Short mmCIF file of C-alpha atoms in Angstrom, two decimals:
data_model
loop_
_atom_site.label_atom_id
_atom_site.label_comp_id
_atom_site.label_asym_id
_atom_site.label_seq_id
_atom_site.Cartn_x
_atom_site.Cartn_y
_atom_site.Cartn_z
CA MET A 188 0.31 0.03 0.14
CA VAL A 189 2.95 2.46 0.64
CA ASP A 190 4.73 1.30 -2.60
CA GLY A 191 1.26 1.97 -4.17
CA LEU A 192 1.20 5.64 -2.51
CA ILE A 193 4.68 6.17 -3.67
CA ILE A 194 4.25 5.52 -6.84
CA PHE A 195 1.03 7.74 -6.91
CA ILE A 196 2.83 10.52 -5.50
CA ALA A 197 6.07 10.06 -7.89
CA GLY A 198 4.04 9.19 -11.00
CA LEU A 199 1.41 12.50 -10.89
CA GLY A 200 4.36 14.93 -9.89
CA GLY A 201 6.49 13.24 -12.78
CA VAL A 202 3.53 14.10 -15.27
CA PHE A 203 3.12 17.50 -14.39
CA LEU A 204 7.06 17.97 -14.49
CA GLY A 205 7.21 16.95 -17.73
CA MET A 206 4.35 18.98 -18.78
CA ALA A 207 5.87 22.02 -17.02
CA LEU A 208 9.07 21.54 -18.85
CA LEU A 209 7.19 21.27 -22.42
CA TYR A 210 5.26 24.63 -21.60
CA THR A 211 8.33 26.22 -20.60
CA SER A 212 10.05 25.08 -23.70
CA ILE A 213 6.87 25.96 -25.88
CA ARG A 214 7.28 29.70 -24.24
CA VAL A 215 10.99 29.76 -25.07
CA THR A 216 10.70 28.57 -29.01
CA TYR A 217 8.09 31.30 -29.10
CA LEU A 218 10.04 33.84 -27.99
CA ILE A 219 12.97 32.86 -29.82
CA THR A 220 11.33 32.36 -33.13
CA SER A 221 8.98 35.67 -32.85
CA GLY A 222 12.67 37.38 -32.24
CA PHE A 223 13.68 35.67 -35.77
CA ASP A 224 10.64 37.01 -37.51
CA LYS A 225 10.75 40.39 -36.22
CA LYS A 226 14.37 40.37 -37.41
CA ARG A 227 13.67 38.65 -40.34
CA LYS A 228 10.62 41.77 -41.43
CA LYS A 229 13.08 44.29 -40.63
CA ASN A 230 15.48 43.19 -42.84
CA ASP A 231 13.02 42.71 -45.59
CA MET B 1210 -11.96 -48.31 -41.89
CA ILE B 1211 -14.42 -47.28 -39.18
CA GLU B 1212 -11.25 -47.07 -36.93
CA LYS B 1213 -9.63 -44.74 -39.21
CA LEU B 1214 -12.53 -42.60 -39.53
CA PHE B 1215 -12.99 -42.32 -36.05
CA SER B 1216 -9.19 -41.45 -35.57
CA LEU B 1217 -9.99 -38.62 -38.23
CA PHE B 1218 -12.67 -37.45 -36.15
CA LYS B 1219 -10.61 -37.39 -33.17
CA THR B 1220 -8.10 -35.22 -34.68
CA SER B 1221 -10.82 -32.73 -35.36
CA GLY B 1222 -11.55 -29.88 -32.68
CA ILE B 1223 -15.06 -30.49 -32.12
CA PHE B 1224 -14.18 -33.50 -29.49
CA TYR B 1225 -11.91 -30.24 -27.55
CA LEU B 1226 -14.76 -27.73 -27.77
CA THR B 1227 -15.54 -26.35 -23.93
CA PRO B 1228 -17.84 -23.74 -22.63
CA GLY B 1229 -15.36 -21.66 -21.89
CA ILE B 1230 -14.53 -21.38 -25.59
CA LEU B 1231 -18.07 -20.78 -26.73
CA VAL B 1232 -18.14 -18.08 -24.33
CA MET B 1233 -15.25 -16.66 -25.67
CA TRP B 1234 -16.76 -17.14 -29.25
CA ALA B 1235 -19.80 -14.86 -27.70
CA VAL B 1236 -17.62 -12.61 -26.51
CA ALA B 1237 -15.79 -12.18 -29.92
CA PHE B 1238 -18.90 -11.98 -32.01
CA THR B 1239 -20.37 -9.38 -29.84
CA LEU B 1240 -16.99 -6.90 -30.32
CA ILE B 1241 -17.63 -8.18 -34.30
CA TYR B 1242 -20.98 -6.36 -34.06
CA LEU B 1243 -20.20 -3.69 -32.26
CA ALA B 1244 -17.42 -2.83 -34.88
CA ILE B 1245 -19.72 -3.67 -37.75
CA ALA B 1246 -22.98 -2.57 -36.99
CA LYS B 1247 -22.48 -0.14 -34.18
CA ASP B 1248 -19.15 1.56 -35.66
CA TYR B 1249 -17.33 1.15 -32.01
CA GLU B 1250 -13.78 1.74 -32.86
CA PRO B 1251 -14.11 -1.01 -35.86
CA LEU B 1252 -10.24 -0.46 -37.06
CA LEU B 1253 -9.29 -2.26 -33.68
CA LEU B 1254 -12.25 -4.19 -32.40
CA LEU B 1255 -12.98 -5.96 -35.76
CA PRO B 1256 -9.40 -7.62 -36.06
CA ILE B 1257 -9.43 -8.44 -32.26
CA GLY B 1258 -13.04 -9.73 -32.32
CA PHE B 1259 -11.30 -12.20 -35.07
CA GLY B 1260 -8.30 -12.60 -33.22
CA ILE B 1261 -10.23 -14.10 -30.07
CA ILE B 1262 -12.01 -16.41 -32.36
CA LEU B 1263 -8.79 -17.93 -33.60
CA ALA B 1264 -7.20 -18.15 -30.45
CA ASN B 1265 -10.24 -20.14 -29.03
CA LEU B 1266 -9.94 -22.52 -32.01
CA PRO B 1267 -9.13 -26.28 -30.70
CA LEU B 1268 -5.71 -27.67 -31.94
CA ALA B 1269 -5.44 -24.74 -34.44
CA GLY B 1270 -2.44 -24.16 -32.62
CA LEU B 1271 -2.31 -20.08 -33.90
CA MET B 1272 -0.89 -19.25 -30.27
CA ASP B 1273 1.51 -21.92 -29.67
CA PRO B 1274 4.63 -20.49 -29.04
CA HIS B 1275 7.18 -20.67 -31.56
CA GLU B 1276 5.10 -22.17 -33.69
CA GLY B 1277 1.72 -20.40 -34.31
CA LEU B 1278 1.15 -17.57 -36.62
CA LEU B 1279 -0.40 -15.41 -34.50
CA TRP B 1280 2.16 -15.87 -31.84
CA LYS B 1281 4.72 -14.83 -33.94
CA PHE B 1282 2.87 -11.63 -34.80
CA TYR B 1283 2.46 -11.22 -30.91
CA HIS B 1284 5.76 -11.84 -30.02
CA TYR B 1285 7.99 -10.11 -32.62
CA GLY B 1286 5.46 -7.20 -33.20
CA ILE B 1287 4.08 -6.78 -29.35
CA GLN B 1288 6.63 -8.19 -27.16
CA TRP B 1289 9.42 -6.81 -29.37
CA GLU B 1290 8.03 -3.37 -28.72
CA ILE B 1291 7.55 -3.03 -32.88
CA ILE B 1292 3.96 -2.18 -33.42
CA PRO B 1293 2.99 0.21 -30.85
CA PRO B 1294 5.78 2.81 -31.80
CA LEU B 1295 4.91 2.24 -35.31
CA ILE B 1296 1.00 3.17 -34.59
CA PHE B 1297 2.88 6.16 -32.86
CA LEU B 1298 4.86 7.06 -35.85
CA GLY B 1299 1.33 7.17 -37.66
CA LEU B 1300 -0.50 9.14 -34.85
CA GLY B 1301 2.33 11.66 -34.77
CA ALA B 1302 2.24 11.94 -38.60
CA LEU B 1303 -1.77 12.80 -38.11
CA THR B 1304 -1.42 15.09 -35.13
CA ASP B 1305 -1.75 18.97 -35.42
CA PHE B 1306 0.26 20.69 -32.10
CA GLY B 1307 -0.85 23.99 -33.69
CA PRO B 1308 -3.75 24.30 -31.15
CA LEU B 1309 -1.54 23.30 -28.43
CA LEU B 1310 1.06 25.84 -29.47
CA ALA B 1311 -1.16 28.41 -29.53
CA ASN B 1312 -2.33 27.93 -26.19
CA PRO B 1313 0.68 26.35 -24.24
CA GLY B 1314 -1.22 26.56 -20.72
CA LEU B 1315 -4.02 24.23 -21.84
CA ILE B 1316 -0.80 21.98 -21.74
CA PHE B 1317 -1.34 21.00 -18.10
CA LEU B 1318 -5.16 19.80 -18.81
CA GLY B 1319 -3.65 16.97 -20.18
CA ALA B 1320 -1.66 16.09 -16.76
CA GLY B 1321 -5.00 16.94 -15.02
CA ALA B 1322 -6.33 14.31 -16.83
CA GLN B 1323 -4.03 11.81 -15.93
CA ALA B 1324 -4.75 11.95 -12.43
CA GLY B 1325 -7.35 9.35 -13.25
CA VAL B 1326 -4.74 6.80 -14.23
CA TYR B 1327 -2.96 7.19 -10.89
CA LEU B 1328 -5.89 7.42 -8.94
CA THR B 1329 -7.20 4.16 -10.81
CA PHE B 1330 -3.85 2.46 -10.09
CA PHE B 1331 -4.20 2.82 -6.63
CA ALA B 1332 -7.64 1.45 -6.33
CA ALA B 1333 -6.88 -1.48 -8.52
CA HIS B 1334 -3.73 -1.96 -5.31
CA ALA B 1335 -6.17 -1.40 -2.70
CA ILE B 1336 -8.47 -4.08 -4.05
CA GLY B 1337 -5.90 -6.84 -4.48
CA PHE B 1338 -4.37 -6.06 -7.99
CA ASN B 1339 -0.32 -6.59 -7.62
CA LEU B 1340 1.68 -3.17 -8.50
CA LYS B 1341 2.20 -4.26 -12.23
CA GLU B 1342 -1.17 -5.27 -12.75
CA ALA B 1343 -2.44 -2.04 -10.75
CA ALA B 1344 -0.28 0.15 -13.41
CA THR B 1345 -1.62 -1.81 -16.31
CA VAL B 1346 -5.55 -1.04 -15.18
CA GLY B 1347 -4.76 2.22 -14.41
CA ILE B 1348 -3.42 3.36 -17.70
CA ILE B 1349 -6.66 2.64 -19.49
CA GLY B 1350 -7.61 6.05 -17.93
CA GLY B 1351 -5.57 7.53 -20.35
CA ALA B 1352 -7.61 6.27 -23.05
CA ASP B 1353 -4.82 5.61 -25.31
CA GLY B 1354 -5.05 2.52 -26.83
CA PRO B 1355 -1.54 1.77 -28.02
CA THR B 1356 0.04 2.87 -24.65
CA THR B 1357 -2.21 0.63 -22.61
CA ILE B 1358 -1.01 -2.45 -24.88
CA PHE B 1359 2.62 -1.23 -24.87
CA LEU B 1360 2.62 -1.17 -20.88
CA ALA B 1361 0.49 -4.27 -20.60
CA ALA B 1362 2.93 -6.33 -22.57
CA LYS B 1363 5.81 -5.09 -20.41
CA LEU B 1364 4.13 -5.41 -17.06
CA ALA B 1365 1.23 -7.75 -17.39
CA PRO B 1366 1.20 -9.63 -20.79
CA HIS B 1367 -1.64 -12.00 -19.23
CA MET B 1368 -4.01 -8.74 -18.94
CA LEU B 1369 -3.02 -7.35 -22.55
CA GLY B 1370 -6.04 -8.48 -24.28
CA SER B 1371 -9.03 -7.52 -21.56
CA CYS B 1372 -7.37 -4.29 -20.92
CA ALA B 1373 -7.13 -3.05 -24.82
CA VAL B 1374 -10.53 -4.59 -25.57
CA ALA B 1375 -11.48 -2.33 -22.05
CA ALA B 1376 -9.59 0.66 -23.67
CA TYR B 1377 -11.24 0.92 -27.28
CA SER B 1378 -14.23 -0.10 -25.83
CA TYR B 1379 -14.61 2.65 -23.43
CA MET B 1380 -12.91 5.03 -26.13
CA ALA B 1381 -15.80 4.09 -28.57
CA LEU B 1382 -18.21 5.07 -25.54
CA VAL B 1383 -16.15 8.80 -24.77
CA PRO B 1384 -19.77 10.67 -26.24
CA ILE B 1385 -21.75 8.64 -23.60
CA ILE B 1386 -19.30 8.66 -20.50
CA GLN B 1387 -18.04 12.10 -20.36
CA PRO B 1388 -21.08 14.52 -21.14
CA PRO B 1389 -22.62 13.80 -17.85
CA ILE B 1390 -19.53 14.08 -15.72
CA MET B 1391 -18.84 17.26 -17.73
CA ARG B 1392 -22.29 18.94 -16.77
CA LEU B 1393 -22.18 17.69 -13.27
CA LEU B 1394 -19.01 19.54 -12.80
CA THR B 1395 -19.89 22.44 -14.32
CA THR B 1396 -22.39 25.38 -14.05
CA LYS B 1397 -24.22 27.07 -17.21
CA GLU B 1398 -21.89 30.49 -16.98
CA GLU B 1399 -18.76 28.37 -17.10
CA ARG B 1400 -19.96 26.07 -20.03
CA VAL B 1401 -20.65 29.45 -22.25
CA ILE B 1402 -17.13 30.85 -21.11
CA ARG B 1403 -15.58 31.61 -24.72
CA MET B 1404 -11.91 31.46 -25.51
CA LYS B 1405 -9.63 34.30 -26.38
CA LYS B 1406 -8.51 34.11 -30.38
CA SER B 1407 -5.58 32.05 -30.88
CA ARG B 1408 -2.20 33.98 -31.91
CA LYS B 1409 -1.04 32.50 -35.26
CA VAL B 1410 1.91 29.61 -35.07
CA SER B 1411 4.81 29.68 -37.18
CA GLN B 1412 5.97 26.76 -39.21
CA LEU B 1413 9.42 27.13 -37.18
CA GLU B 1414 7.87 26.49 -34.09
CA LYS B 1415 5.83 23.54 -35.25
CA ILE B 1416 9.30 21.99 -36.61
CA LEU B 1417 11.27 22.79 -33.35
CA PHE B 1418 8.39 21.65 -31.03
CA PRO B 1419 9.19 17.70 -31.91
CA ILE B 1420 12.62 18.14 -31.81
CA ILE B 1421 12.73 20.11 -28.55
CA SER B 1422 9.87 17.86 -26.73
CA THR B 1423 11.79 14.57 -27.57
CA LEU B 1424 15.20 15.89 -26.00
CA LEU B 1425 13.06 16.94 -22.88
CA ILE B 1426 10.64 13.69 -22.42
CA ILE B 1427 13.35 11.17 -23.14
CA ILE B 1428 15.83 13.00 -20.82
CA LEU B 1429 13.25 13.41 -18.07
CA VAL B 1430 11.33 9.81 -18.76
CA PRO B 1431 13.95 7.53 -20.65
CA ALA B 1432 11.14 4.86 -20.59
CA SER B 1433 9.02 6.90 -22.48
CA ALA B 1434 11.72 6.86 -25.61
CA PRO B 1435 10.11 4.16 -28.14
CA LEU B 1436 6.72 5.95 -28.19
CA ILE B 1437 7.68 9.57 -27.92
CA SER B 1438 10.71 9.32 -30.33
CA MET B 1439 8.28 7.57 -33.01
CA PHE B 1440 5.07 10.28 -32.26
CA MET B 1441 7.55 13.27 -32.67
CA LEU B 1442 9.33 11.90 -35.63
CA GLY B 1443 6.39 11.25 -37.40
CA ASN B 1444 5.11 14.83 -36.41
CA LEU B 1445 8.57 16.31 -37.58
CA PHE B 1446 7.52 14.24 -41.21
CA ARG B 1447 4.23 16.21 -41.21
CA GLU B 1448 5.76 19.83 -40.04
CA ALA B 1449 8.73 19.84 -42.14
CA LYS B 1450 6.71 19.66 -45.36
CA ALA B 1451 9.86 18.24 -47.34
CA VAL B 1452 9.45 14.30 -47.12
CA ALA B 1453 5.61 14.31 -48.50
CA ARG B 1454 5.92 10.98 -49.28
CA LEU B 1455 7.17 9.50 -45.73
CA THR B 1456 4.27 11.60 -44.36
CA HIS B 1457 1.59 9.71 -46.23
CA ALA B 1458 3.45 6.66 -45.88
CA ALA B 1459 3.08 6.90 -42.27
CA GLN B 1460 -0.19 8.28 -41.90
CA ASN B 1461 -1.62 5.79 -44.42
CA GLU B 1462 -0.15 2.55 -45.41
CA LEU B 1463 2.01 2.04 -42.30
CA LEU B 1464 -1.12 3.19 -39.62
CA ASN B 1465 -3.35 0.51 -41.83
CA ILE B 1466 -0.80 -2.14 -41.98
CA VAL B 1467 0.48 -2.25 -38.37
CA THR B 1468 -3.29 -1.82 -36.85
CA ILE B 1469 -4.16 -5.34 -38.43
CA PHE B 1470 -1.29 -6.68 -37.09
CA LEU B 1471 -2.10 -5.03 -33.66
CA GLY B 1472 -5.20 -6.40 -33.33
CA LEU B 1473 -5.58 -9.78 -34.20
CA PRO B 1474 -2.71 -10.70 -31.71
CA VAL B 1475 -3.76 -8.36 -29.40
CA GLY B 1476 -7.47 -10.74 -29.61
CA ALA B 1477 -5.44 -13.90 -29.63
CA THR B 1478 -4.07 -13.25 -26.08
CA MET B 1479 -7.88 -13.39 -24.92
CA ASN B 1480 -8.25 -17.31 -24.73
CA ALA B 1481 -11.07 -18.89 -22.04
CA GLU B 1482 -8.20 -19.97 -19.25
CA ILE B 1483 -7.13 -16.42 -19.41
CA PHE B 1484 -10.05 -14.10 -19.93
CA LEU B 1485 -12.90 -16.05 -18.20
CA GLN B 1486 -11.78 -15.14 -14.57
CA THR B 1487 -13.39 -12.63 -11.97
CA LYS B 1488 -10.54 -10.27 -11.93
CA VAL B 1489 -11.55 -9.30 -15.51
CA ILE B 1490 -14.93 -7.95 -14.50
CA PHE B 1491 -12.80 -6.15 -12.13
CA ILE B 1492 -10.90 -4.80 -15.08
CA PHE B 1493 -13.62 -3.49 -16.92
CA PHE B 1494 -15.32 -1.72 -13.83
CA LEU B 1495 -11.99 -0.15 -12.98
CA GLY B 1496 -11.13 0.93 -16.73
CA LEU B 1497 -14.77 2.55 -16.37
CA PHE B 1498 -13.87 4.31 -13.41
CA ALA B 1499 -10.60 5.67 -14.71
CA PHE B 1500 -12.19 7.20 -17.88
CA ALA B 1501 -14.65 8.72 -15.37
CA VAL B 1502 -12.17 10.18 -12.94
CA SER B 1503 -9.71 10.96 -15.62
CA THR B 1504 -12.89 13.36 -16.94
CA ALA B 1505 -13.32 14.81 -13.71
CA THR B 1506 -9.66 15.84 -12.47
CA GLY B 1507 -9.45 17.63 -15.79
CA VAL B 1508 -12.30 19.54 -15.61
CA ILE B 1509 -11.47 20.80 -12.04
CA LEU B 1510 -7.97 21.17 -12.59
CA ALA B 1511 -9.38 23.81 -15.34
CA LYS B 1512 -11.87 25.28 -12.74
CA PHE B 1513 -8.86 25.32 -10.34
CA MET B 1514 -6.61 27.26 -13.17
CA ASN B 1515 -9.34 29.82 -13.46
CA LEU B 1516 -8.81 30.96 -9.45
CA PHE B 1517 -5.66 32.10 -10.80
CA LEU B 1518 -6.17 33.25 -14.53
CA LYS B 1519 -7.31 36.55 -15.75
CA GLN B 1520 -8.61 35.44 -18.88
CA LYS B 1521 -10.58 32.46 -17.87
CA ILE B 1522 -10.67 29.18 -19.77
CA ASN B 1523 -13.82 27.27 -20.46
CA PRO B 1524 -13.58 24.45 -17.85
CA LEU B 1525 -15.20 22.03 -20.34
CA LEU B 1526 -12.03 21.83 -22.11
CA GLY B 1527 -10.49 19.93 -19.29
CA ALA B 1528 -12.22 17.24 -20.26
CA ALA B 1529 -9.98 16.86 -23.53
CA GLY B 1530 -7.05 15.87 -21.30
CA VAL B 1531 -8.37 12.38 -21.81
CA SER B 1532 -6.18 11.20 -24.73
CA ALA B 1533 -9.37 9.52 -26.82
CA VAL B 1534 -8.22 11.77 -30.00
CA PRO B 1535 -10.03 13.45 -31.40
CA MET B 1536 -13.32 11.74 -29.84
CA ALA B 1537 -12.72 13.79 -26.62
CA ALA B 1538 -12.31 17.31 -28.57
CA ARG B 1539 -15.43 16.72 -30.11
CA VAL B 1540 -17.29 15.98 -27.19
CA VAL B 1541 -15.74 19.06 -25.35
CA HIS B 1542 -17.26 20.81 -28.57
CA LYS B 1543 -20.48 19.46 -28.28
CA VAL B 1544 -21.41 20.05 -24.71
CA GLY B 1545 -20.21 23.64 -25.35
CA ALA B 1546 -22.30 24.20 -28.02
CA GLN B 1547 -25.55 23.03 -26.29
CA ALA B 1548 -24.83 25.41 -23.97
CA ASP B 1549 -24.09 28.26 -26.35
CA LYS B 1550 -24.50 27.18 -30.29
CA LYS B 1551 -22.13 29.71 -31.13
CA ASN B 1552 -18.97 28.67 -28.64
CA TYR B 1553 -16.51 26.95 -31.26
CA LEU B 1554 -14.47 24.94 -28.57
CA LEU B 1555 -13.13 22.27 -30.92
CA MET B 1556 -10.13 23.78 -31.98
CA TYR B 1557 -9.15 24.81 -28.44
CA ALA B 1558 -9.71 21.62 -27.02
CA MET B 1559 -7.55 19.75 -29.74
CA GLY B 1560 -5.06 21.71 -27.66
CA PRO B 1561 -5.39 19.33 -24.47
CA ASN B 1562 -6.34 16.56 -26.25
CA VAL B 1563 -2.99 15.91 -27.50
CA ALA B 1564 -0.88 17.00 -24.66
CA GLY B 1565 -3.20 14.25 -22.82
CA VAL B 1566 -1.35 11.60 -25.30
CA ILE B 1567 1.85 13.12 -24.24
CA GLY B 1568 0.66 12.78 -20.74
CA THR B 1569 -0.43 9.37 -20.97
CA VAL B 1570 3.06 8.04 -22.39
CA ILE B 1571 5.26 10.27 -20.02
CA ALA B 1572 2.59 8.34 -17.09
CA ALA B 1573 3.27 4.97 -18.90
CA GLY B 1574 7.13 5.55 -19.02
CA ILE B 1575 7.08 6.44 -15.25
CA PHE B 1576 5.39 3.26 -14.34
CA LEU B 1577 7.76 1.32 -16.43
CA THR B 1578 10.44 3.00 -14.44
CA LEU B 1579 9.28 2.18 -11.37
CA LEU B 1580 8.10 -1.45 -11.54
CA LYS B 1581 9.71 -2.83 -14.42
#
């Protein structure tokens, strides 16, 4: 039962951590690519 | 001569029919009926149903280890982890991450729905399933057939058939299971909330996402690598727009072929001795519980997020975190449209819907890491 509880907490925590990392990566990618797009438009 | 005729009869399967085999034929006919007449996940339930018939033919030996045809499909396709990742390659090529990239905050709804997986895991363990079996039952709540099969083949192969049938059956029943829970947990005012117009997602973002997410997820949960790597490769094919032939092949020919070789051996694992046990009833009950809880936790998380957000999100979107793509997203749109017929939630719901797929694969990877 204790093992089950540990897996429950670690598992759900791991899923949220994975999603938080993905969220951060999406935001960072957006910031980088939007900066890249602005620079390209300026050059055009 | 009469003796020869008698020995011929003895080598036929008629003498080896048992009540259990007849029950399995009834189960198979039910699945085939549901697939053909009711259109319930026909691509999988039809070959699974036929596989059950083939596995329950006395003396046919199609599942005999090292000899039987279906055993070879099962061993080299599923136990060797080839077919589920190939299915994911095709699914990746069909998936548009645009809605998710436009509204990245909705990614957490895909995680919220995984609470159903873990609550069901805990419930299954509490009623007597061992940890590996409980994980296999819990993952049904992720509403992702190939992931369920992938995990079951590794942790509890004796439950593979029943868990796969439960997952695909409930996926077909999403339009019936989800709406009452969604209405119960939301008010009319919440259901009519309109989402902010999504920003345009650049092609460069769409190309970078599968690469970056592969790196992050596999570094965090290496056990998820077979599924995530193929899923993101398929998506990279799609978004790169440089390999149209490969994208088309992954979306069509490959996906169709591996679907056949997935369904047949999964059905063939369901022989009477394995399937006709009281545990199977619990698997189906817990599978339904998992779907219901995943729906509820997704909606509840969306409501919780609204406590902190200036621009409120429609809490119905939480139900799309259950990764039955695109069925769960369509259900969200339909329930939203019943409250306000001009409220178009489908594209927004696709975000948590594909996030749910990723969440379920991460959940399966964590189970594998902790239990294998």
